[in-house]
């Protein structure tokens, strides 16, 4: 599942699913602003692990700046792979699907996000929203004038950030929730890559089968081709539908879309939507 739109939808669907299943007490602690910002972070973070590939969707989001970051992380990932691989690991460069495709990276990304928000004022959160909104836009529109649209992506990202900030007003936010959102988005990416033909070494550095970079994956019969018919016709649309439904449910629970109760949905559906 390496195409941008599918990765992006997986991050949003995962964030919506986790918050929908978290229970009434936890949901009650989320403000509409926290949930929406978390959704942007999770959706963008579902593209983030591919920053280790200079030709990836995320690496070209902000032009030369993001390509420079990509080159640096690609080099570090390759160095770390060569340093920690065993004789049973694949003889490859390790620059892609390396460090940034591990749970360790997801945890670090989440902790750094939380620390940035906690240790600074609202400006830092605005910058984070801008960056992750850019990843979101690029992920959803990965074929949108790919050679010359860095400024356009930046403009759309800035617009989304301003609109979200103006809509949410001065509602309090939860730095820890934002860190969790980034972790969720990254893990959604790992799972998406794990069900492709190559697998994903997400459990590094835990040794599995005498390999520190063991490519976690289901049996070959259950894997799919990146960008193939299964992804484009089933996985992608399914994630989009799931993300839309679950997002509506959580936004209703946090009081952002009260009109949902006026749609005349069956009582059993409303009982599920409304936490007890």
mmCIF file of C-alpha atoms in Angstrom:
data_model
loop_
_atom_site.group_PDB
_atom_site.id
_atom_site.type_symbol
_atom_site.label_atom_id
_atom_site.label_comp_id
_atom_site.label_asym_id
_atom_site.label_seq_id
_atom_site.Cartn_x
_atom_site.Cartn_y
_atom_site.Cartn_z
ATOM 1 C CA UNK A 1 0.000 0.000 0.000
ATOM 2 C CA UNK A 2 2.536 2.589 -1.128
ATOM 3 C CA UNK A 3 0.309 4.979 -3.057
ATOM 4 C CA UNK A 4 -0.222 8.343 -1.398
ATOM 5 C CA UNK A 5 -4.040 8.449 -1.275
ATOM 6 C CA UNK A 6 -4.317 5.017 0.348
ATOM 7 C CA UNK A 7 -1.688 5.832 2.950
ATOM 8 C CA UNK A 8 -3.383 9.149 3.748
ATOM 9 C CA UNK A 9 -6.810 7.551 4.150
ATOM 10 C CA UNK A 10 -5.343 4.816 6.333
ATOM 11 C CA UNK A 11 -4.008 7.437 8.755
ATOM 12 C CA UNK A 12 -7.340 9.239 9.006
ATOM 13 C CA UNK A 13 -9.270 5.973 9.331
ATOM 14 C CA UNK A 14 -6.927 4.738 12.069
ATOM 15 C CA UNK A 15 -7.192 7.998 14.058
ATOM 16 C CA UNK A 16 -10.976 7.994 13.732
ATOM 17 C CA UNK A 17 -11.195 4.322 14.697
ATOM 18 C CA UNK A 18 -8.993 4.696 17.772
ATOM 19 C CA UNK A 19 -10.838 7.768 19.040
ATOM 20 C CA UNK A 20 -14.223 6.198 18.263
ATOM 21 C CA UNK A 21 -13.302 3.090 20.246
ATOM 22 C CA UNK A 22 -11.644 4.969 23.111
ATOM 23 C CA UNK A 23 -14.827 5.221 25.184
ATOM 24 C CA UNK A 24 -17.026 7.978 26.514
ATOM 25 C CA UNK A 25 -14.575 9.254 29.127
ATOM 26 C CA UNK A 26 -11.695 9.696 26.686
ATOM 27 C CA UNK A 27 -13.946 11.139 23.989
ATOM 28 C CA UNK A 28 -15.238 13.627 26.499
ATOM 29 C CA UNK A 29 -11.711 14.968 26.947
ATOM 30 C CA UNK A 30 -11.320 15.729 23.250
ATOM 31 C CA UNK A 31 -12.385 19.113 21.983
ATOM 32 C CA UNK A 32 -13.361 19.512 18.333
ATOM 33 C CA UNK A 33 -10.093 21.381 17.795
ATOM 34 C CA UNK A 34 -8.027 18.570 19.312
ATOM 35 C CA UNK A 35 -9.729 15.947 17.186
ATOM 36 C CA UNK A 36 -9.477 17.879 13.919
ATOM 37 C CA UNK A 37 -5.834 18.822 14.482
ATOM 38 C CA UNK A 38 -5.147 15.201 15.443
ATOM 39 C CA UNK A 39 -6.839 14.080 12.228
ATOM 40 C CA UNK A 40 -4.568 16.348 10.173
ATOM 41 C CA UNK A 41 -1.485 15.092 11.992
ATOM 42 C CA UNK A 42 -2.457 11.419 11.682
ATOM 43 C CA UNK A 43 -3.305 11.742 7.993
ATOM 44 C CA UNK A 44 -0.040 13.519 7.234
ATOM 45 C CA UNK A 45 1.959 11.160 9.447
ATOM 46 C CA UNK A 46 0.670 8.243 7.391
ATOM 47 C CA UNK A 47 2.901 9.622 4.601
ATOM 48 C CA UNK A 48 5.842 10.543 6.844
ATOM 49 C CA UNK A 49 7.762 7.213 6.912
ATOM 50 C CA UNK A 50 8.401 7.441 3.170
ATOM 51 C CA UNK A 51 10.539 10.519 3.787
ATOM 52 C CA UNK A 52 13.479 8.097 3.512
ATOM 53 C CA UNK A 53 12.915 7.803 -0.256
ATOM 54 C CA UNK A 54 13.986 10.882 -2.294
ATOM 55 C CA UNK A 55 11.424 10.115 -5.028
ATOM 56 C CA UNK A 56 8.508 9.452 -2.690
ATOM 57 C CA UNK A 57 5.320 11.494 -2.493
ATOM 58 C CA UNK A 58 6.281 13.049 0.828
ATOM 59 C CA UNK A 59 9.835 13.922 -0.251
ATOM 60 C CA UNK A 60 8.554 16.268 -2.971
ATOM 61 C CA UNK A 61 5.868 17.951 -0.877
ATOM 62 C CA UNK A 62 7.786 21.178 -0.191
ATOM 63 C CA UNK A 63 10.301 21.105 -3.013
ATOM 64 C CA UNK A 64 13.985 21.365 -2.225
ATOM 65 C CA UNK A 65 13.441 21.638 1.519
ATOM 66 C CA UNK A 66 11.663 18.295 1.885
ATOM 67 C CA UNK A 67 14.011 16.657 -0.624
ATOM 68 C CA UNK A 68 16.958 17.745 1.527
ATOM 69 C CA UNK A 69 15.410 16.238 4.643
ATOM 70 C CA UNK A 70 14.675 13.094 2.650
ATOM 71 C CA UNK A 71 18.282 12.789 1.485
ATOM 72 C CA UNK A 72 19.567 13.151 5.049
ATOM 73 C CA UNK A 73 17.188 10.564 6.490
ATOM 74 C CA UNK A 74 17.807 8.203 3.588
ATOM 75 C CA UNK A 75 21.534 8.338 4.282
ATOM 76 C CA UNK A 76 21.045 7.819 8.016
ATOM 77 C CA UNK A 77 18.667 4.918 7.393
ATOM 78 C CA UNK A 78 21.183 3.217 5.125
ATOM 79 C CA UNK A 79 23.966 3.715 7.676
ATOM 80 C CA UNK A 80 21.836 2.283 10.485
ATOM 81 C CA UNK A 81 20.820 -0.692 8.349
ATOM 82 C CA UNK A 82 24.419 -1.570 7.528
ATOM 83 C CA UNK A 83 25.419 -1.093 11.164
ATOM 84 C CA UNK A 84 22.748 -3.355 12.672
ATOM 85 C CA UNK A 85 21.977 -5.920 9.964
ATOM 86 C CA UNK A 86 22.862 -9.554 10.486
ATOM 87 C CA UNK A 87 24.110 -12.076 7.939
ATOM 88 C CA UNK A 88 20.518 -13.272 7.591
ATOM 89 C CA UNK A 89 19.128 -9.862 6.616
ATOM 90 C CA UNK A 90 18.695 -8.967 2.973
ATOM 91 C CA UNK A 91 21.709 -7.615 1.122
ATOM 92 C CA UNK A 92 20.205 -4.236 0.243
ATOM 93 C CA UNK A 93 21.014 -0.572 0.794
ATOM 94 C CA UNK A 94 18.461 -0.136 3.587
ATOM 95 C CA UNK A 95 17.866 3.477 2.624
ATOM 96 C CA UNK A 96 14.147 2.828 2.033
ATOM 97 C CA UNK A 97 11.854 0.904 4.386
ATOM 98 C CA UNK A 98 14.518 1.181 7.029
ATOM 99 C CA UNK A 99 14.591 3.240 10.227
ATOM 100 C CA UNK A 100 11.611 5.441 9.354
ATOM 101 C CA UNK A 101 9.515 2.286 8.924
ATOM 102 C CA UNK A 102 9.992 1.083 12.509
ATOM 103 C CA UNK A 103 7.963 1.431 15.692
ATOM 104 C CA UNK A 104 11.002 3.162 17.203
ATOM 105 C CA UNK A 105 10.651 5.942 14.638
ATOM 106 C CA UNK A 106 6.893 6.209 15.269
ATOM 107 C CA UNK A 107 7.443 6.591 19.016
ATOM 108 C CA UNK A 108 10.182 9.169 18.524
ATOM 109 C CA UNK A 109 8.017 11.154 16.086
ATOM 110 C CA UNK A 110 5.141 11.134 18.571
ATOM 111 C CA UNK A 111 7.328 12.148 21.522
ATOM 112 C CA UNK A 112 8.956 14.962 19.543
ATOM 113 C CA UNK A 113 5.525 16.233 18.459
ATOM 114 C CA UNK A 114 4.284 16.231 22.064
ATOM 115 C CA UNK A 115 7.441 17.950 23.305
ATOM 116 C CA UNK A 116 7.240 20.679 20.643
ATOM 117 C CA UNK A 117 3.634 21.490 21.510
ATOM 118 C CA UNK A 118 4.213 21.366 25.277
ATOM 119 C CA UNK A 119 7.357 23.481 25.318
ATOM 120 C CA UNK A 120 6.202 26.295 23.061
ATOM 121 C CA UNK A 121 3.236 28.505 22.330
ATOM 122 C CA UNK A 122 0.482 28.015 19.774
ATOM 123 C CA UNK A 123 2.792 29.071 16.948
ATOM 124 C CA UNK A 124 4.592 25.729 17.051
ATOM 125 C CA UNK A 125 1.289 23.877 16.745
ATOM 126 C CA UNK A 126 0.399 26.043 13.761
ATOM 127 C CA UNK A 127 3.699 25.154 12.083
ATOM 128 C CA UNK A 128 3.119 21.449 12.730
ATOM 129 C CA UNK A 129 -0.374 21.714 11.284
ATOM 130 C CA UNK A 130 1.013 23.440 8.191
ATOM 131 C CA UNK A 131 3.644 20.738 7.603
ATOM 132 C CA UNK A 132 1.314 17.802 8.148
ATOM 133 C CA UNK A 133 -1.459 19.447 6.155
ATOM 134 C CA UNK A 134 1.039 19.664 3.308
ATOM 135 C CA UNK A 135 1.755 15.956 3.590
ATOM 136 C CA UNK A 136 -1.990 15.303 3.644
ATOM 137 C CA UNK A 137 -2.662 17.359 0.516
ATOM 138 C CA UNK A 138 0.288 15.818 -1.307
ATOM 139 C CA UNK A 139 -0.801 12.332 -0.262
ATOM 140 C CA UNK A 140 -4.361 12.760 -1.459
ATOM 141 C CA UNK A 141 -3.287 14.463 -4.693
ATOM 142 C CA UNK A 142 -0.035 12.696 -5.426
ATOM 143 C CA UNK A 143 -0.337 13.147 -9.202
ATOM 144 C CA UNK A 144 -1.258 16.836 -9.019
ATOM 145 C CA UNK A 145 1.369 18.570 -11.219
ATOM 146 C CA UNK A 146 4.175 16.738 -9.428
ATOM 147 C CA UNK A 147 7.047 18.669 -11.008
ATOM 148 C CA UNK A 148 6.051 22.224 -10.151
ATOM 149 C CA UNK A 149 3.463 22.395 -7.413
ATOM 150 C CA UNK A 150 5.502 22.866 -4.216
ATOM 151 C CA UNK A 151 4.271 26.458 -3.866
ATOM 152 C CA UNK A 152 0.696 25.397 -4.585
ATOM 153 C CA UNK A 153 0.884 22.660 -1.947
ATOM 154 C CA UNK A 154 2.257 25.210 0.533
ATOM 155 C CA UNK A 155 -0.554 27.661 -0.259
ATOM 156 C CA UNK A 156 -3.262 25.029 0.177
ATOM 157 C CA UNK A 157 -1.655 23.818 3.409
ATOM 158 C CA UNK A 158 -1.509 27.349 4.776
ATOM 159 C CA UNK A 159 -5.150 27.911 3.867
ATOM 160 C CA UNK A 160 -6.231 24.694 5.604
ATOM 161 C CA UNK A 161 -4.231 25.626 8.702
ATOM 162 C CA UNK A 162 -5.749 29.108 8.898
ATOM 163 C CA UNK A 163 -9.303 27.834 8.347
ATOM 164 C CA UNK A 164 -8.913 25.140 10.992
ATOM 165 C CA UNK A 165 -7.379 27.609 13.453
ATOM 166 C CA UNK A 166 -10.104 30.188 12.888
ATOM 167 C CA UNK A 167 -12.874 27.583 13.198
ATOM 168 C CA UNK A 168 -11.542 26.124 16.431
ATOM 169 C CA UNK A 169 -10.983 29.487 18.096
ATOM 170 C CA UNK A 170 -9.368 29.378 21.534
ATOM 171 C CA UNK A 171 -10.404 25.843 22.419
ATOM 172 C CA UNK A 172 -7.835 24.057 24.601
ATOM 173 C CA UNK A 173 -5.721 21.365 23.019
ATOM 174 C CA UNK A 174 -3.968 18.209 24.205
ATOM 175 C CA UNK A 175 -0.283 17.896 23.318
ATOM 176 C CA UNK A 176 -0.229 14.200 24.240
ATOM 177 C CA UNK A 177 -3.162 13.509 21.911
ATOM 178 C CA UNK A 178 -1.249 15.120 19.043
ATOM 179 C CA UNK A 179 1.753 12.904 19.728
ATOM 180 C CA UNK A 180 -0.486 9.839 19.749
ATOM 181 C CA UNK A 181 -2.048 10.969 16.458
ATOM 182 C CA UNK A 182 1.376 11.072 14.797
ATOM 183 C CA UNK A 183 2.207 7.614 16.144
ATOM 184 C CA UNK A 184 -1.107 6.255 14.879
ATOM 185 C CA UNK A 185 -0.507 7.682 11.418
ATOM 186 C CA UNK A 186 2.980 6.164 11.234
ATOM 187 C CA UNK A 187 1.764 2.743 12.399
ATOM 188 C CA UNK A 188 -1.038 2.870 9.822
ATOM 189 C CA UNK A 189 1.668 3.367 7.187
ATOM 190 C CA UNK A 190 3.641 0.381 8.494
ATOM 191 C CA UNK A 191 0.600 -1.879 8.348
ATOM 192 C CA UNK A 192 -0.141 -0.697 4.834
ATOM 193 C CA UNK A 193 3.394 -1.518 3.726
ATOM 194 C CA UNK A 194 3.346 -4.842 5.573
ATOM 195 C CA UNK A 195 0.553 -6.194 3.395
ATOM 196 C CA UNK A 196 2.456 -5.466 0.196
ATOM 197 C CA UNK A 197 4.909 -7.841 -1.460
ATOM 198 C CA UNK A 198 7.995 -6.434 0.324
ATOM 199 C CA UNK A 199 6.698 -6.348 3.894
ATOM 200 C CA UNK A 200 7.802 -3.819 6.517
ATOM 201 C CA UNK A 201 10.593 -4.114 9.144
ATOM 202 C CA UNK A 202 8.445 -2.317 11.735
ATOM 203 C CA UNK A 203 9.648 -4.390 14.727
ATOM 204 C CA UNK A 204 13.341 -3.458 14.436
ATOM 205 C CA UNK A 205 15.547 -3.967 16.460
ATOM 206 C CA UNK A 206 13.729 -7.025 17.865
ATOM 207 C CA UNK A 207 15.416 -10.093 16.310
ATOM 208 C CA UNK A 208 13.002 -12.364 14.453
ATOM 209 C CA UNK A 209 14.291 -15.431 12.664
ATOM 210 C CA UNK A 210 17.880 -14.274 13.319
ATOM 211 C CA UNK A 211 17.127 -11.022 11.446
ATOM 212 C CA UNK A 212 17.007 -7.569 13.024
ATOM 213 C CA UNK A 213 15.293 -6.122 9.948
ATOM 214 C CA UNK A 214 12.693 -8.851 9.550
ATOM 215 C CA UNK A 215 10.066 -7.754 6.958
ATOM 216 C CA UNK A 216 6.786 -8.276 8.796
ATOM 217 C CA UNK A 217 4.130 -9.465 6.340
ATOM 218 C CA UNK A 218 1.206 -11.889 6.072
ATOM 219 C CA UNK A 219 1.480 -15.070 3.957
ATOM 220 C CA UNK A 220 2.233 -14.319 0.304
ATOM 221 C CA UNK A 221 -1.294 -15.253 -0.742
ATOM 222 C CA UNK A 222 -2.645 -12.373 1.371
ATOM 223 C CA UNK A 223 -0.245 -9.710 0.121
ATOM 224 C CA UNK A 224 -1.094 -7.241 -2.580
ATOM 225 C CA UNK A 225 0.758 -5.378 -5.286
ATOM 226 C CA UNK A 226 1.450 -1.709 -4.658
ATOM 227 C CA UNK A 227 -0.916 0.319 -6.813
ATOM 228 C CA UNK A 228 -2.595 -2.863 -8.027
ATOM 229 C CA UNK A 229 -6.263 -3.633 -8.533
ATOM 230 C CA UNK A 230 -6.823 -4.800 -4.943
ATOM 231 C CA UNK A 231 -5.507 -1.554 -3.504
ATOM 232 C CA UNK A 232 -7.194 0.757 -5.993
ATOM 233 C CA UNK A 233 -10.550 -1.027 -6.187
ATOM 234 C CA UNK A 234 -10.975 -2.394 -2.660
ATOM 235 C CA UNK A 235 -8.511 -1.176 -0.007
ATOM 236 C CA UNK A 236 -8.454 2.505 -0.978
ATOM 237 C CA UNK A 237 -12.226 2.983 -1.377
ATOM 238 C CA UNK A 238 -12.886 0.885 1.726
ATOM 239 C CA UNK A 239 -10.585 3.028 3.849
ATOM 240 C CA UNK A 240 -12.190 6.202 2.489
ATOM 241 C CA UNK A 241 -15.679 5.008 3.423
ATOM 242 C CA UNK A 242 -14.526 3.862 6.861
ATOM 243 C CA UNK A 243 -12.689 7.127 7.522
ATOM 244 C CA UNK A 244 -15.730 9.185 6.519
ATOM 245 C CA UNK A 245 -18.180 7.251 8.695
ATOM 246 C CA UNK A 246 -15.938 7.033 11.753
ATOM 247 C CA UNK A 247 -14.936 10.702 11.485
ATOM 248 C CA UNK A 248 -18.609 11.735 11.415
ATOM 249 C CA UNK A 249 -19.270 9.585 14.489
ATOM 250 C CA UNK A 250 -16.429 11.078 16.528
ATOM 251 C CA UNK A 251 -17.172 14.647 15.429
ATOM 252 C CA UNK A 252 -20.759 14.132 16.584
ATOM 253 C CA UNK A 253 -19.550 12.819 19.935
ATOM 254 C CA UNK A 254 -17.332 15.845 20.522
ATOM 255 C CA UNK A 255 -20.159 18.193 19.589
ATOM 256 C CA UNK A 256 -18.814 19.415 16.258
ATOM 257 C CA UNK A 257 -21.673 18.117 14.070
ATOM 258 C CA UNK A 258 -24.826 18.024 16.267
ATOM 259 C CA UNK A 259 -27.005 17.971 13.149
ATOM 260 C CA UNK A 260 -26.136 14.293 12.687
ATOM 261 C CA UNK A 261 -28.917 13.472 15.142
ATOM 262 C CA UNK A 262 -31.440 15.089 12.787
ATOM 263 C CA UNK A 263 -30.791 12.715 9.893
ATOM 264 C CA UNK A 264 -33.360 10.203 11.106
ATOM 265 C CA UNK A 265 -30.896 7.356 11.577
ATOM 266 C CA UNK A 266 -32.214 4.097 13.118
ATOM 267 C CA UNK A 267 -32.245 4.022 16.952
ATOM 268 C CA UNK A 268 -29.642 1.226 17.062
ATOM 269 C CA UNK A 269 -27.292 3.297 14.934
ATOM 270 C CA UNK A 270 -27.772 6.361 17.124
ATOM 271 C CA UNK A 271 -27.202 4.208 20.230
ATOM 272 C CA UNK A 272 -23.836 3.198 18.804
ATOM 273 C CA UNK A 273 -22.957 6.719 17.738
ATOM 274 C CA UNK A 274 -23.853 8.260 21.100
ATOM 275 C CA UNK A 275 -21.493 7.060 23.859
ATOM 276 C CA UNK A 276 -23.144 5.925 27.082
#
